[in-house]
Short mmCIF file of C-alpha atoms and ligand atoms in Angstrom, two decimals:
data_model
loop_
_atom_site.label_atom_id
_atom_site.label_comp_id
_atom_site.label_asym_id
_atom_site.label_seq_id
_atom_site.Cartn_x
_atom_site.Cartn_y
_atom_site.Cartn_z
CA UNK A 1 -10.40 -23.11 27.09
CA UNK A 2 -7.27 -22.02 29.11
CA UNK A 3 -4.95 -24.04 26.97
CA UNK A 4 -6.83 -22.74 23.71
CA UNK A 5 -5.69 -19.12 24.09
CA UNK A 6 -2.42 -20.24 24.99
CA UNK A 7 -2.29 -22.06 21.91
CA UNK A 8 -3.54 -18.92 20.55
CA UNK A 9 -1.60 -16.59 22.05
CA UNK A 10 1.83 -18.33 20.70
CA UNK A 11 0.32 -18.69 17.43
CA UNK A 12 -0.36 -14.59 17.43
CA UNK A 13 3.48 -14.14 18.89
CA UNK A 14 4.98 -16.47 16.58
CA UNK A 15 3.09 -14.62 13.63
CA UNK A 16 3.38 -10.95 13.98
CA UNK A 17 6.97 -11.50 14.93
CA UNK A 18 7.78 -12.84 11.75
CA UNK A 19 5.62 -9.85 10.25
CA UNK A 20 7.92 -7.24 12.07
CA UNK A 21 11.59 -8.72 12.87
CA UNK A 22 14.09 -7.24 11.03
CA UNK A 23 16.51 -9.73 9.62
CA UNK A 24 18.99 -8.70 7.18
CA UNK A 25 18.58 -12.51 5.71
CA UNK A 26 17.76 -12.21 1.85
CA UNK A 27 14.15 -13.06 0.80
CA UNK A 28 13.85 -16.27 -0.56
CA UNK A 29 10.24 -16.83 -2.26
CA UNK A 30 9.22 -19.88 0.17
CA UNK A 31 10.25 -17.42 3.05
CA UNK A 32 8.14 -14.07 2.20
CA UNK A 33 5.25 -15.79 0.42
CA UNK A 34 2.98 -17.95 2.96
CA UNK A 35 0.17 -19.57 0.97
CA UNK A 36 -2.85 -18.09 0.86
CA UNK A 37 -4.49 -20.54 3.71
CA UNK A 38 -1.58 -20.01 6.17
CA UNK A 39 -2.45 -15.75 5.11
CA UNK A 40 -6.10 -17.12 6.38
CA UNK A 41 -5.08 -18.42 9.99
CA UNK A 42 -2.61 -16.02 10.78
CA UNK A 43 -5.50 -13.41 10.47
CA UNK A 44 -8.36 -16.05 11.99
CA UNK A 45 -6.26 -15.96 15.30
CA UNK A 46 -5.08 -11.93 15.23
CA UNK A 47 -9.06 -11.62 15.71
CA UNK A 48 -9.90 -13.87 18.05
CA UNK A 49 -7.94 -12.90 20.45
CA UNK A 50 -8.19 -9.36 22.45
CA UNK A 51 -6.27 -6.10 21.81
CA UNK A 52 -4.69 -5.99 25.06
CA UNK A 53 -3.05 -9.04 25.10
CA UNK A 54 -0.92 -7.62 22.15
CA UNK A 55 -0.65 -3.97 23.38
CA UNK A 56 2.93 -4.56 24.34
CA UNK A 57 3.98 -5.42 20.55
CA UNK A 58 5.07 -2.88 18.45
CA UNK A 59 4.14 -3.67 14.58
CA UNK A 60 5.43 -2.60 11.52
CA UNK A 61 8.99 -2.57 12.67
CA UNK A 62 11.16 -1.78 9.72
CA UNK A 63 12.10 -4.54 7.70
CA UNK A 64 15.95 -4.78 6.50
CA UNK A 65 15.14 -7.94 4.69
CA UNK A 66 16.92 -7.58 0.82
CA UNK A 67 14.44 -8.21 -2.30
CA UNK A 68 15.25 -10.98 -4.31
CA UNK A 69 18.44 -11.02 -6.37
CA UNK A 70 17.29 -10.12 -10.13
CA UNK A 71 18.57 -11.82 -12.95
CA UNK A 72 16.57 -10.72 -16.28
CA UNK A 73 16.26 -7.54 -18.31
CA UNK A 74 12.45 -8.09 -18.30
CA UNK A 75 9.90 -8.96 -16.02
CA UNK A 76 5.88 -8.83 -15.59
CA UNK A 77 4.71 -5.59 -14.89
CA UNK A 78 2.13 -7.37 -12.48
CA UNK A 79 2.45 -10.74 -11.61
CA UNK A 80 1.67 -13.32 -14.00
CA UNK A 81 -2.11 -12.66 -14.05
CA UNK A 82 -1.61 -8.95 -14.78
CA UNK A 83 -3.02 -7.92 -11.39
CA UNK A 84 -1.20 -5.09 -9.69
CA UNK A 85 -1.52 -6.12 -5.76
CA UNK A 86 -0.47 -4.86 -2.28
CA UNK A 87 1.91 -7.75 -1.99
CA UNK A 88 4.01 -6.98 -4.78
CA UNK A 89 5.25 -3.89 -3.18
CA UNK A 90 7.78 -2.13 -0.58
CA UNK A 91 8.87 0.95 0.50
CA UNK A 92 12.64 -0.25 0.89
CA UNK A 93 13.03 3.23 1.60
CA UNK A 94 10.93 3.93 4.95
CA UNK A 95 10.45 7.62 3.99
CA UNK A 96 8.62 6.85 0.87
CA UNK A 97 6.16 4.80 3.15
CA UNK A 98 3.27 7.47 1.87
CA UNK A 99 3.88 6.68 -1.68
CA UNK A 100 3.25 2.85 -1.04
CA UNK A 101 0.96 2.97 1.43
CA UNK A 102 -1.02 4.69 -1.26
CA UNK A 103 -0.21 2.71 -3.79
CA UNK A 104 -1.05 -0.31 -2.17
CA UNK A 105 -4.73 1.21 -1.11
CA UNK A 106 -5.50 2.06 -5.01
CA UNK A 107 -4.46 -1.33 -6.24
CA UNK A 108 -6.48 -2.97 -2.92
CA UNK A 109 -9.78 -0.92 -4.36
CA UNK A 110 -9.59 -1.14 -7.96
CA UNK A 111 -6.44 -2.85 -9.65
CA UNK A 112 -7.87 -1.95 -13.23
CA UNK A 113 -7.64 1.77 -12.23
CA UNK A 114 -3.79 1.31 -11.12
CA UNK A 115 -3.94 -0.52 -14.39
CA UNK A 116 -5.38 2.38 -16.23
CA UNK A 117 -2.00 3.99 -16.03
CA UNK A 118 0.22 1.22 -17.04
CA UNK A 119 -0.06 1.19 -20.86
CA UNK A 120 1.34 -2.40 -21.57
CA UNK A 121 -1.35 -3.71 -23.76
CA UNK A 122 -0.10 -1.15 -26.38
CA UNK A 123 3.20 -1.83 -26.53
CA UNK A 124 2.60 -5.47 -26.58
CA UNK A 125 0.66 -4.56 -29.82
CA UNK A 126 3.17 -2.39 -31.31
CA UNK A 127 6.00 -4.75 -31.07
CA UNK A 128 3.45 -7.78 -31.84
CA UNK A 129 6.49 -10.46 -31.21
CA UNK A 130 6.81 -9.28 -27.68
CA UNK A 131 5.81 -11.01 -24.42
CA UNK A 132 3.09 -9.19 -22.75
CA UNK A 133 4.29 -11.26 -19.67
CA UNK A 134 8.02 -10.43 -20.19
CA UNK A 135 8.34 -6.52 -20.11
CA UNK A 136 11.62 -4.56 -20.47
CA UNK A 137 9.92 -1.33 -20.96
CA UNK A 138 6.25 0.18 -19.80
CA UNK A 139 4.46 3.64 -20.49
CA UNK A 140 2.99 5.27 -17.41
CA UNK A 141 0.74 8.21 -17.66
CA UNK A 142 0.06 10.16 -14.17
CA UNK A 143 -2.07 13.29 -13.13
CA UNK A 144 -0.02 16.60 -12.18
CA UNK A 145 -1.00 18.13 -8.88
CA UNK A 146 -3.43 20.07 -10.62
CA UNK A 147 -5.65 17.33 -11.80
CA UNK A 148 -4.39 17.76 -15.34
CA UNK A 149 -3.39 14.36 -17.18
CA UNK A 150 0.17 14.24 -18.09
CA UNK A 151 2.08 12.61 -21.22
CA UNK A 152 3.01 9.20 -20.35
CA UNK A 153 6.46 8.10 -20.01
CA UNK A 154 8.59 5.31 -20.95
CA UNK A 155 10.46 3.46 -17.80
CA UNK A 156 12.63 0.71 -18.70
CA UNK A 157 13.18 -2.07 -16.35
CA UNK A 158 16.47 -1.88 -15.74
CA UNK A 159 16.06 1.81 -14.15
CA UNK A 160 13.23 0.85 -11.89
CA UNK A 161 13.62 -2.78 -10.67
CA UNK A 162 15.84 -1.84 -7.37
CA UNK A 163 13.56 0.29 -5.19
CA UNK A 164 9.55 -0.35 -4.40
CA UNK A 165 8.97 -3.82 -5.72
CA UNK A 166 8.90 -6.85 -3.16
CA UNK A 167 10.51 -8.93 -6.22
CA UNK A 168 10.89 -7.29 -8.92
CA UNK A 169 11.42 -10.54 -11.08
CA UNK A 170 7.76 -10.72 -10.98
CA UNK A 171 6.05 -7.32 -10.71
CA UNK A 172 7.87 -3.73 -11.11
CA UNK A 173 4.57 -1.21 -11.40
CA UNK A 174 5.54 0.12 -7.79
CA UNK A 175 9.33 1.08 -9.24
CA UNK A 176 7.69 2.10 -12.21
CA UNK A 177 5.29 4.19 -10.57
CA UNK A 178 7.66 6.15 -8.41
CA UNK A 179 10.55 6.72 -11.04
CA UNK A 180 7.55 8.10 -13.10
CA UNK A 181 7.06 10.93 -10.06
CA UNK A 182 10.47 11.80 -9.58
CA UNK A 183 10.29 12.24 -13.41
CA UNK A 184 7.66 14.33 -13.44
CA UNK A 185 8.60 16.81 -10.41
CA UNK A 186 5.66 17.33 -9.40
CA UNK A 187 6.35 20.60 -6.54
CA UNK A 188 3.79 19.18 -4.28
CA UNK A 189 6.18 15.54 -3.89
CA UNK A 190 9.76 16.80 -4.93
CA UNK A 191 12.22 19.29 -4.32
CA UNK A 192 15.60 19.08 -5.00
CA UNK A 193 15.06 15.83 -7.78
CA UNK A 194 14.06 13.80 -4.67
CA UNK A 195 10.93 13.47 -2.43
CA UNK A 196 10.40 15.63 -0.09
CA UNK A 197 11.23 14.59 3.66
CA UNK A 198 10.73 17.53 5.62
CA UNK A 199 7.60 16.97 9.01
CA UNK A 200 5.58 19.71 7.09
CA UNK A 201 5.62 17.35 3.63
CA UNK A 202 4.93 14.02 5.42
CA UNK A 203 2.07 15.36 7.02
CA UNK A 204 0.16 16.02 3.75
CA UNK A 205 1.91 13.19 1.65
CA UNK A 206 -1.18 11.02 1.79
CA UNK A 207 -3.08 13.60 0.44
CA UNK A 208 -1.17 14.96 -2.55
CA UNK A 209 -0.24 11.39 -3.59
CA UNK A 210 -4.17 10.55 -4.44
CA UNK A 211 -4.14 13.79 -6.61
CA UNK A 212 -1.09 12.63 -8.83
CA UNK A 213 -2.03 9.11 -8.85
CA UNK A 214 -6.22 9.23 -9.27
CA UNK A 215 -6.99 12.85 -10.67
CA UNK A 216 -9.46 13.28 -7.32
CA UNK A 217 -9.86 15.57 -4.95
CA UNK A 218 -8.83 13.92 -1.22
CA UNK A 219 -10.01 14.66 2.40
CA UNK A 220 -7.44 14.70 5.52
CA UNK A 221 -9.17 13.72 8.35
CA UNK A 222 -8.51 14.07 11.97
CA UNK A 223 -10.33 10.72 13.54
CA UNK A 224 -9.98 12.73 16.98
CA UNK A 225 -12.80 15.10 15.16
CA UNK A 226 -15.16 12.32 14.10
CA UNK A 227 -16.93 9.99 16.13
CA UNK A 228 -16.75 6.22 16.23
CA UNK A 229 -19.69 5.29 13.74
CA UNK A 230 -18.40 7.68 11.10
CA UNK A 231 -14.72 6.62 11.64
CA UNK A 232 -16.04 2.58 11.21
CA UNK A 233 -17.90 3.85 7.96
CA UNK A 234 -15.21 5.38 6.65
CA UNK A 235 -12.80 2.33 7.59
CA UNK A 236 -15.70 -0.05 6.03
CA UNK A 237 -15.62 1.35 2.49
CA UNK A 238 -11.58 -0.05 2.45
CA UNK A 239 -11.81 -2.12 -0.03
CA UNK A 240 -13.58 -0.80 -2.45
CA UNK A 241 -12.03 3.17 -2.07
CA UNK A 242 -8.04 3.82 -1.25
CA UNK A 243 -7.69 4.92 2.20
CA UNK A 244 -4.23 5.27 3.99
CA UNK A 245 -3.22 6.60 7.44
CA UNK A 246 -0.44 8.54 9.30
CA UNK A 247 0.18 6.96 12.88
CA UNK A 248 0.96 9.93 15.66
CA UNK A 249 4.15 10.27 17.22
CA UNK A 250 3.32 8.88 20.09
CA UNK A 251 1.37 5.52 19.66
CA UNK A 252 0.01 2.53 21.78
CA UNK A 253 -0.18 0.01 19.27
CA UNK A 254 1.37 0.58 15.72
CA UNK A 255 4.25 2.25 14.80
CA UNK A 256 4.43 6.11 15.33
CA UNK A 257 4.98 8.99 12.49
CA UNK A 258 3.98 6.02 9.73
CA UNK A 259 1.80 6.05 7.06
CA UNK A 260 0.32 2.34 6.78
CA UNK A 261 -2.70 0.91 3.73
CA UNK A 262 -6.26 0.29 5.11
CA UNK A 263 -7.11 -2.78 3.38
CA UNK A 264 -10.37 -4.28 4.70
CA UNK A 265 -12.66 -3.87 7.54
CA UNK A 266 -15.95 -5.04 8.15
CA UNK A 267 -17.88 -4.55 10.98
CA UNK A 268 -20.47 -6.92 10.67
CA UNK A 269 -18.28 -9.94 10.68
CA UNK A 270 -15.43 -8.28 13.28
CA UNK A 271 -13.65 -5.06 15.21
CA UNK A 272 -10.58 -5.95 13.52
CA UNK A 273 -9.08 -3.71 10.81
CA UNK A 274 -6.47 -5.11 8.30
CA UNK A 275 -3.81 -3.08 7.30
CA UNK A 276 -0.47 -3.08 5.00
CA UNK A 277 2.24 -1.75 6.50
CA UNK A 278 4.81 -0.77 3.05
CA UNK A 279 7.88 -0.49 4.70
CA UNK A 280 7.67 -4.28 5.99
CA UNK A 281 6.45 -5.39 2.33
CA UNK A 282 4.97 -8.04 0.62
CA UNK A 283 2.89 -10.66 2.44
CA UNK A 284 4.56 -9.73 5.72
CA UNK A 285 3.33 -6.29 5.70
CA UNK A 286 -0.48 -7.74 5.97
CA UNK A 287 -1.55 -7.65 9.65
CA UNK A 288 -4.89 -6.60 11.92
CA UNK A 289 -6.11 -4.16 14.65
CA UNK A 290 -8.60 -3.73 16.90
CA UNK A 291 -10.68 -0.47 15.32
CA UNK A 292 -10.73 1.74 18.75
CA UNK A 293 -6.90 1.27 19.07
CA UNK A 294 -6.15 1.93 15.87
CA UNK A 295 -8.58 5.53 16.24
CA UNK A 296 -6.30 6.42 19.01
CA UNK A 297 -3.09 5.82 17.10
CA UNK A 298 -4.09 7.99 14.13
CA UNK A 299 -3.17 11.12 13.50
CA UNK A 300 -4.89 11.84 9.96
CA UNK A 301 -6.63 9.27 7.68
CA UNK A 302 -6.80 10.29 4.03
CA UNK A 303 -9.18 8.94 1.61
CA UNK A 304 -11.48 10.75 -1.34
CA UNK A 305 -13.93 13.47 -1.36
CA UNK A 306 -16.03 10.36 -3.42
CA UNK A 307 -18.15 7.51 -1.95
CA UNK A 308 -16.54 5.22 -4.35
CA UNK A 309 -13.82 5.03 -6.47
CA UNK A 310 -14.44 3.99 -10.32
CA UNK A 311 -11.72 3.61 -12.45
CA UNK A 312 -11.92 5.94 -14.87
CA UNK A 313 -10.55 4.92 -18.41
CA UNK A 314 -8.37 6.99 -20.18
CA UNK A 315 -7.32 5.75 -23.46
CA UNK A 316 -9.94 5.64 -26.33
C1 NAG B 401 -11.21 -5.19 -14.04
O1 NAG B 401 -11.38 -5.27 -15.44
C2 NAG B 401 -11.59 -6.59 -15.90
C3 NAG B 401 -11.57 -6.54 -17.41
O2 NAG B 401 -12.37 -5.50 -17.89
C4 NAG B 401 -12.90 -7.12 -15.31
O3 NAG B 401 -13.12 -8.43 -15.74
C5 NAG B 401 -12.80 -7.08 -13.79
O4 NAG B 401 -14.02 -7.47 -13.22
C6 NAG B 401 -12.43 -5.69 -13.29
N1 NAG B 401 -12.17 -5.76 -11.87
C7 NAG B 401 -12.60 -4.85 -11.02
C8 NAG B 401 -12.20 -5.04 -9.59
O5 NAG B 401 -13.26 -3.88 -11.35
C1 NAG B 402 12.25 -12.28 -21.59
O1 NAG B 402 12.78 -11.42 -22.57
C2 NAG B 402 14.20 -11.44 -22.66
C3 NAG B 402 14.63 -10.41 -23.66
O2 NAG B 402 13.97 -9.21 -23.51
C4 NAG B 402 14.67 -12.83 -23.03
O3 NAG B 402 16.08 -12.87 -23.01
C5 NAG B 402 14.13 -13.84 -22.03
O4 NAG B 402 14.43 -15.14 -22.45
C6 NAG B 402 12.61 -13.71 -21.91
N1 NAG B 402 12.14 -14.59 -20.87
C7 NAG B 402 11.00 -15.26 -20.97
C8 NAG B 402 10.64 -16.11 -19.78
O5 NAG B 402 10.27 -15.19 -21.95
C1 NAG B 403 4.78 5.94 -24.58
O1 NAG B 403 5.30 7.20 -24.27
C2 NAG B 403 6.02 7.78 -25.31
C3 NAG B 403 6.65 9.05 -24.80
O2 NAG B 403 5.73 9.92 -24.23
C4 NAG B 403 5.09 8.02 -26.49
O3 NAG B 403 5.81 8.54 -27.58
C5 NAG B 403 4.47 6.69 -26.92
O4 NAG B 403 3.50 6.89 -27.90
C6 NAG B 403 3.82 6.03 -25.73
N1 NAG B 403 3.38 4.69 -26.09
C7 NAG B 403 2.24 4.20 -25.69
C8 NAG B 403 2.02 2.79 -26.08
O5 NAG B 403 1.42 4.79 -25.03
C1 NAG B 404 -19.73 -7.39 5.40
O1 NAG B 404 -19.92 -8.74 5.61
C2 NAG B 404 -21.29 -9.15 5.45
C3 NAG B 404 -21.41 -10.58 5.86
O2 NAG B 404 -20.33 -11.37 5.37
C4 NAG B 404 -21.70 -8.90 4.01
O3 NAG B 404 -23.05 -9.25 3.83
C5 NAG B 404 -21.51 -7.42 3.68
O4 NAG B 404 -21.80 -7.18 2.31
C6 NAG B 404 -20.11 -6.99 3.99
N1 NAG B 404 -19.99 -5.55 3.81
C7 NAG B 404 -19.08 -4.97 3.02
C8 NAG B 404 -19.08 -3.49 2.98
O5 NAG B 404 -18.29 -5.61 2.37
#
């Protein structure tokens, strides 16, 4: 048994290092994309073993690592099965961690809803010799902060490739997405043509985000306020609603004054909660947390005034 958890316990180190060293090394594919059944054990062990043992780790640690080198005019908007996913972005800036952490949530609930507002499938029709799969331009169509609809906008590939996508040689909706918001200068996100940075701004990111992304009304929550069945409840309807945090300034476990993705919990099957942290990216942003430590690193959680989120269709 003694030897197991040893085993264990270097398999956990080993792991969430790689999830949170910075290395200024450029991302090859093979190195950022662990199959899907090494994704499998690295969260098997995370949960098997207790909190404390990893109380002294701090994760999320900004990642330096480069995105892939691009080298087309075009690209998927989504991967090659038209699926927007978590994976597929980062916040290469840290400070735009609330717009990915968010973005990452919606997709992790209901990719056709972040799909609702990617209008590919007319274009592809329009020009009827183009590759759906092979995108140089894409219309996105996003909610002002007053719940009103706005006209969609064109974003061309080459203005949006560089910042928010993991690699943008295979999915670009996150640069997309956020070149459509400094477009639209929304006053609630921007000042100045840039996002806002100011304490005051960060503190209710998480919340005006859902407006201009979903159209719905969203809840900041204080998890000090709420007790531990409603805060599990809450956590539990993760993958099916978007729900991101802001860490505290002064945290235990995960990274302070940083918004992160709740992707999945389940209490029935474990007390661990997966998150996303954006600013790490990709598949190494994907890591787990024992529920009452994560409670006490929270300052606000933000999720929708809605049990679940539909995706609502918008064109006819
Ligand atoms: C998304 O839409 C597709 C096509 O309509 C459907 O097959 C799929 O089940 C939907 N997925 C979700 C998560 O709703
Ligand atoms: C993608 O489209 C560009 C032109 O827009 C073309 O040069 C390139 O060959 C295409 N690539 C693929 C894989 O279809
Ligand atoms: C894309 O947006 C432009 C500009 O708002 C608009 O003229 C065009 O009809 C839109 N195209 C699609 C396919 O929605
Ligand atoms: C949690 O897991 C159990 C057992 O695998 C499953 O029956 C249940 O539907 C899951 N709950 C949610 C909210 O996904």
């Amino acid at each position: 048994m003694k030897y197991i958890f040893m085993i264990l316990h270097i398999l956990m180190g080993v792991n969430v290092k790689a999830a949170s060293t910075s290395t200024t090394t450029k991302l090859s594919t093979t190195m950022v994309q662990p199959s899907s059944k090494d994704e499998g054990l690295i969260l098997f062990f995370l949960r098997k073993v207790p909190s404390s043992t990893y109380k002294h780790w701090s994760i999320g640690a900004t990642s330096t690592i480069s995105p892939p080198e691009i080298t087309s005019n075009s690209a998927p908007i989504a991967g090659k099965n038209k699926i927007p996913t978590c994976d597929q972005l980062l916040a290469n800036n840290p400070e735009e961690d609330w717009l990915f952490a968010s973005l990452c949530s919606w997709s992790n609930s209901n990719y056709n809803g972040t799909l609702s507002s990617l209008d590919f499938s007319t274009i592809f029709e329009e020009n009827g010799n183009e590759n759906e799969l092979n995108l140089t331009s894409i219309n996105v169509t996003l909610y002002d902060g007053k719940f009103n609809l706005l006209d969609s906008i064109i974003l061309v590939y080459n203005g949006v490739k560089d910042n928010g996508n993991s690699n943008a040689n295979e999915a670009w909706w996150g640069g997309s997405i956020r070149n459509s918001l400094l477009y639209y200068k929304d006053s609630n996100l921007i000042f100045n043509e840039n996002f806002k940075k100011d304490e005051i701004f960060r503190e209710w990111a998480g919340y005006y985000i859902l407006i201009n992304l979903l159209g719905i009304n969203p809840i900041r929550e204080n998890p000090s306020q709420i007790n531990d069945l409603l805060w599990e409840m809450y956590l539990d309807k993760s993958s099916f609603t978007p729900i991101t945090i802001l860490s505290k300034k002064q945290t235990s476990f995960i990274n302070s004054n940083r918004y992160f993705s709740i992707i999945n919990f389940n209490k029935t099957n474990s007390n661990y909660v997966e998150l996303w942290d954006p600013t790490a990216g990709g598949n190494l942003g994907f890591f787990t947390i024992n529920i009452e430590d994560l409670k006490n690193d929270v300052k606000w959680l933000f999720h929708l005034d809605w049990p679940r989120y539909y995706a609502i269709p918008r064109k006819v």
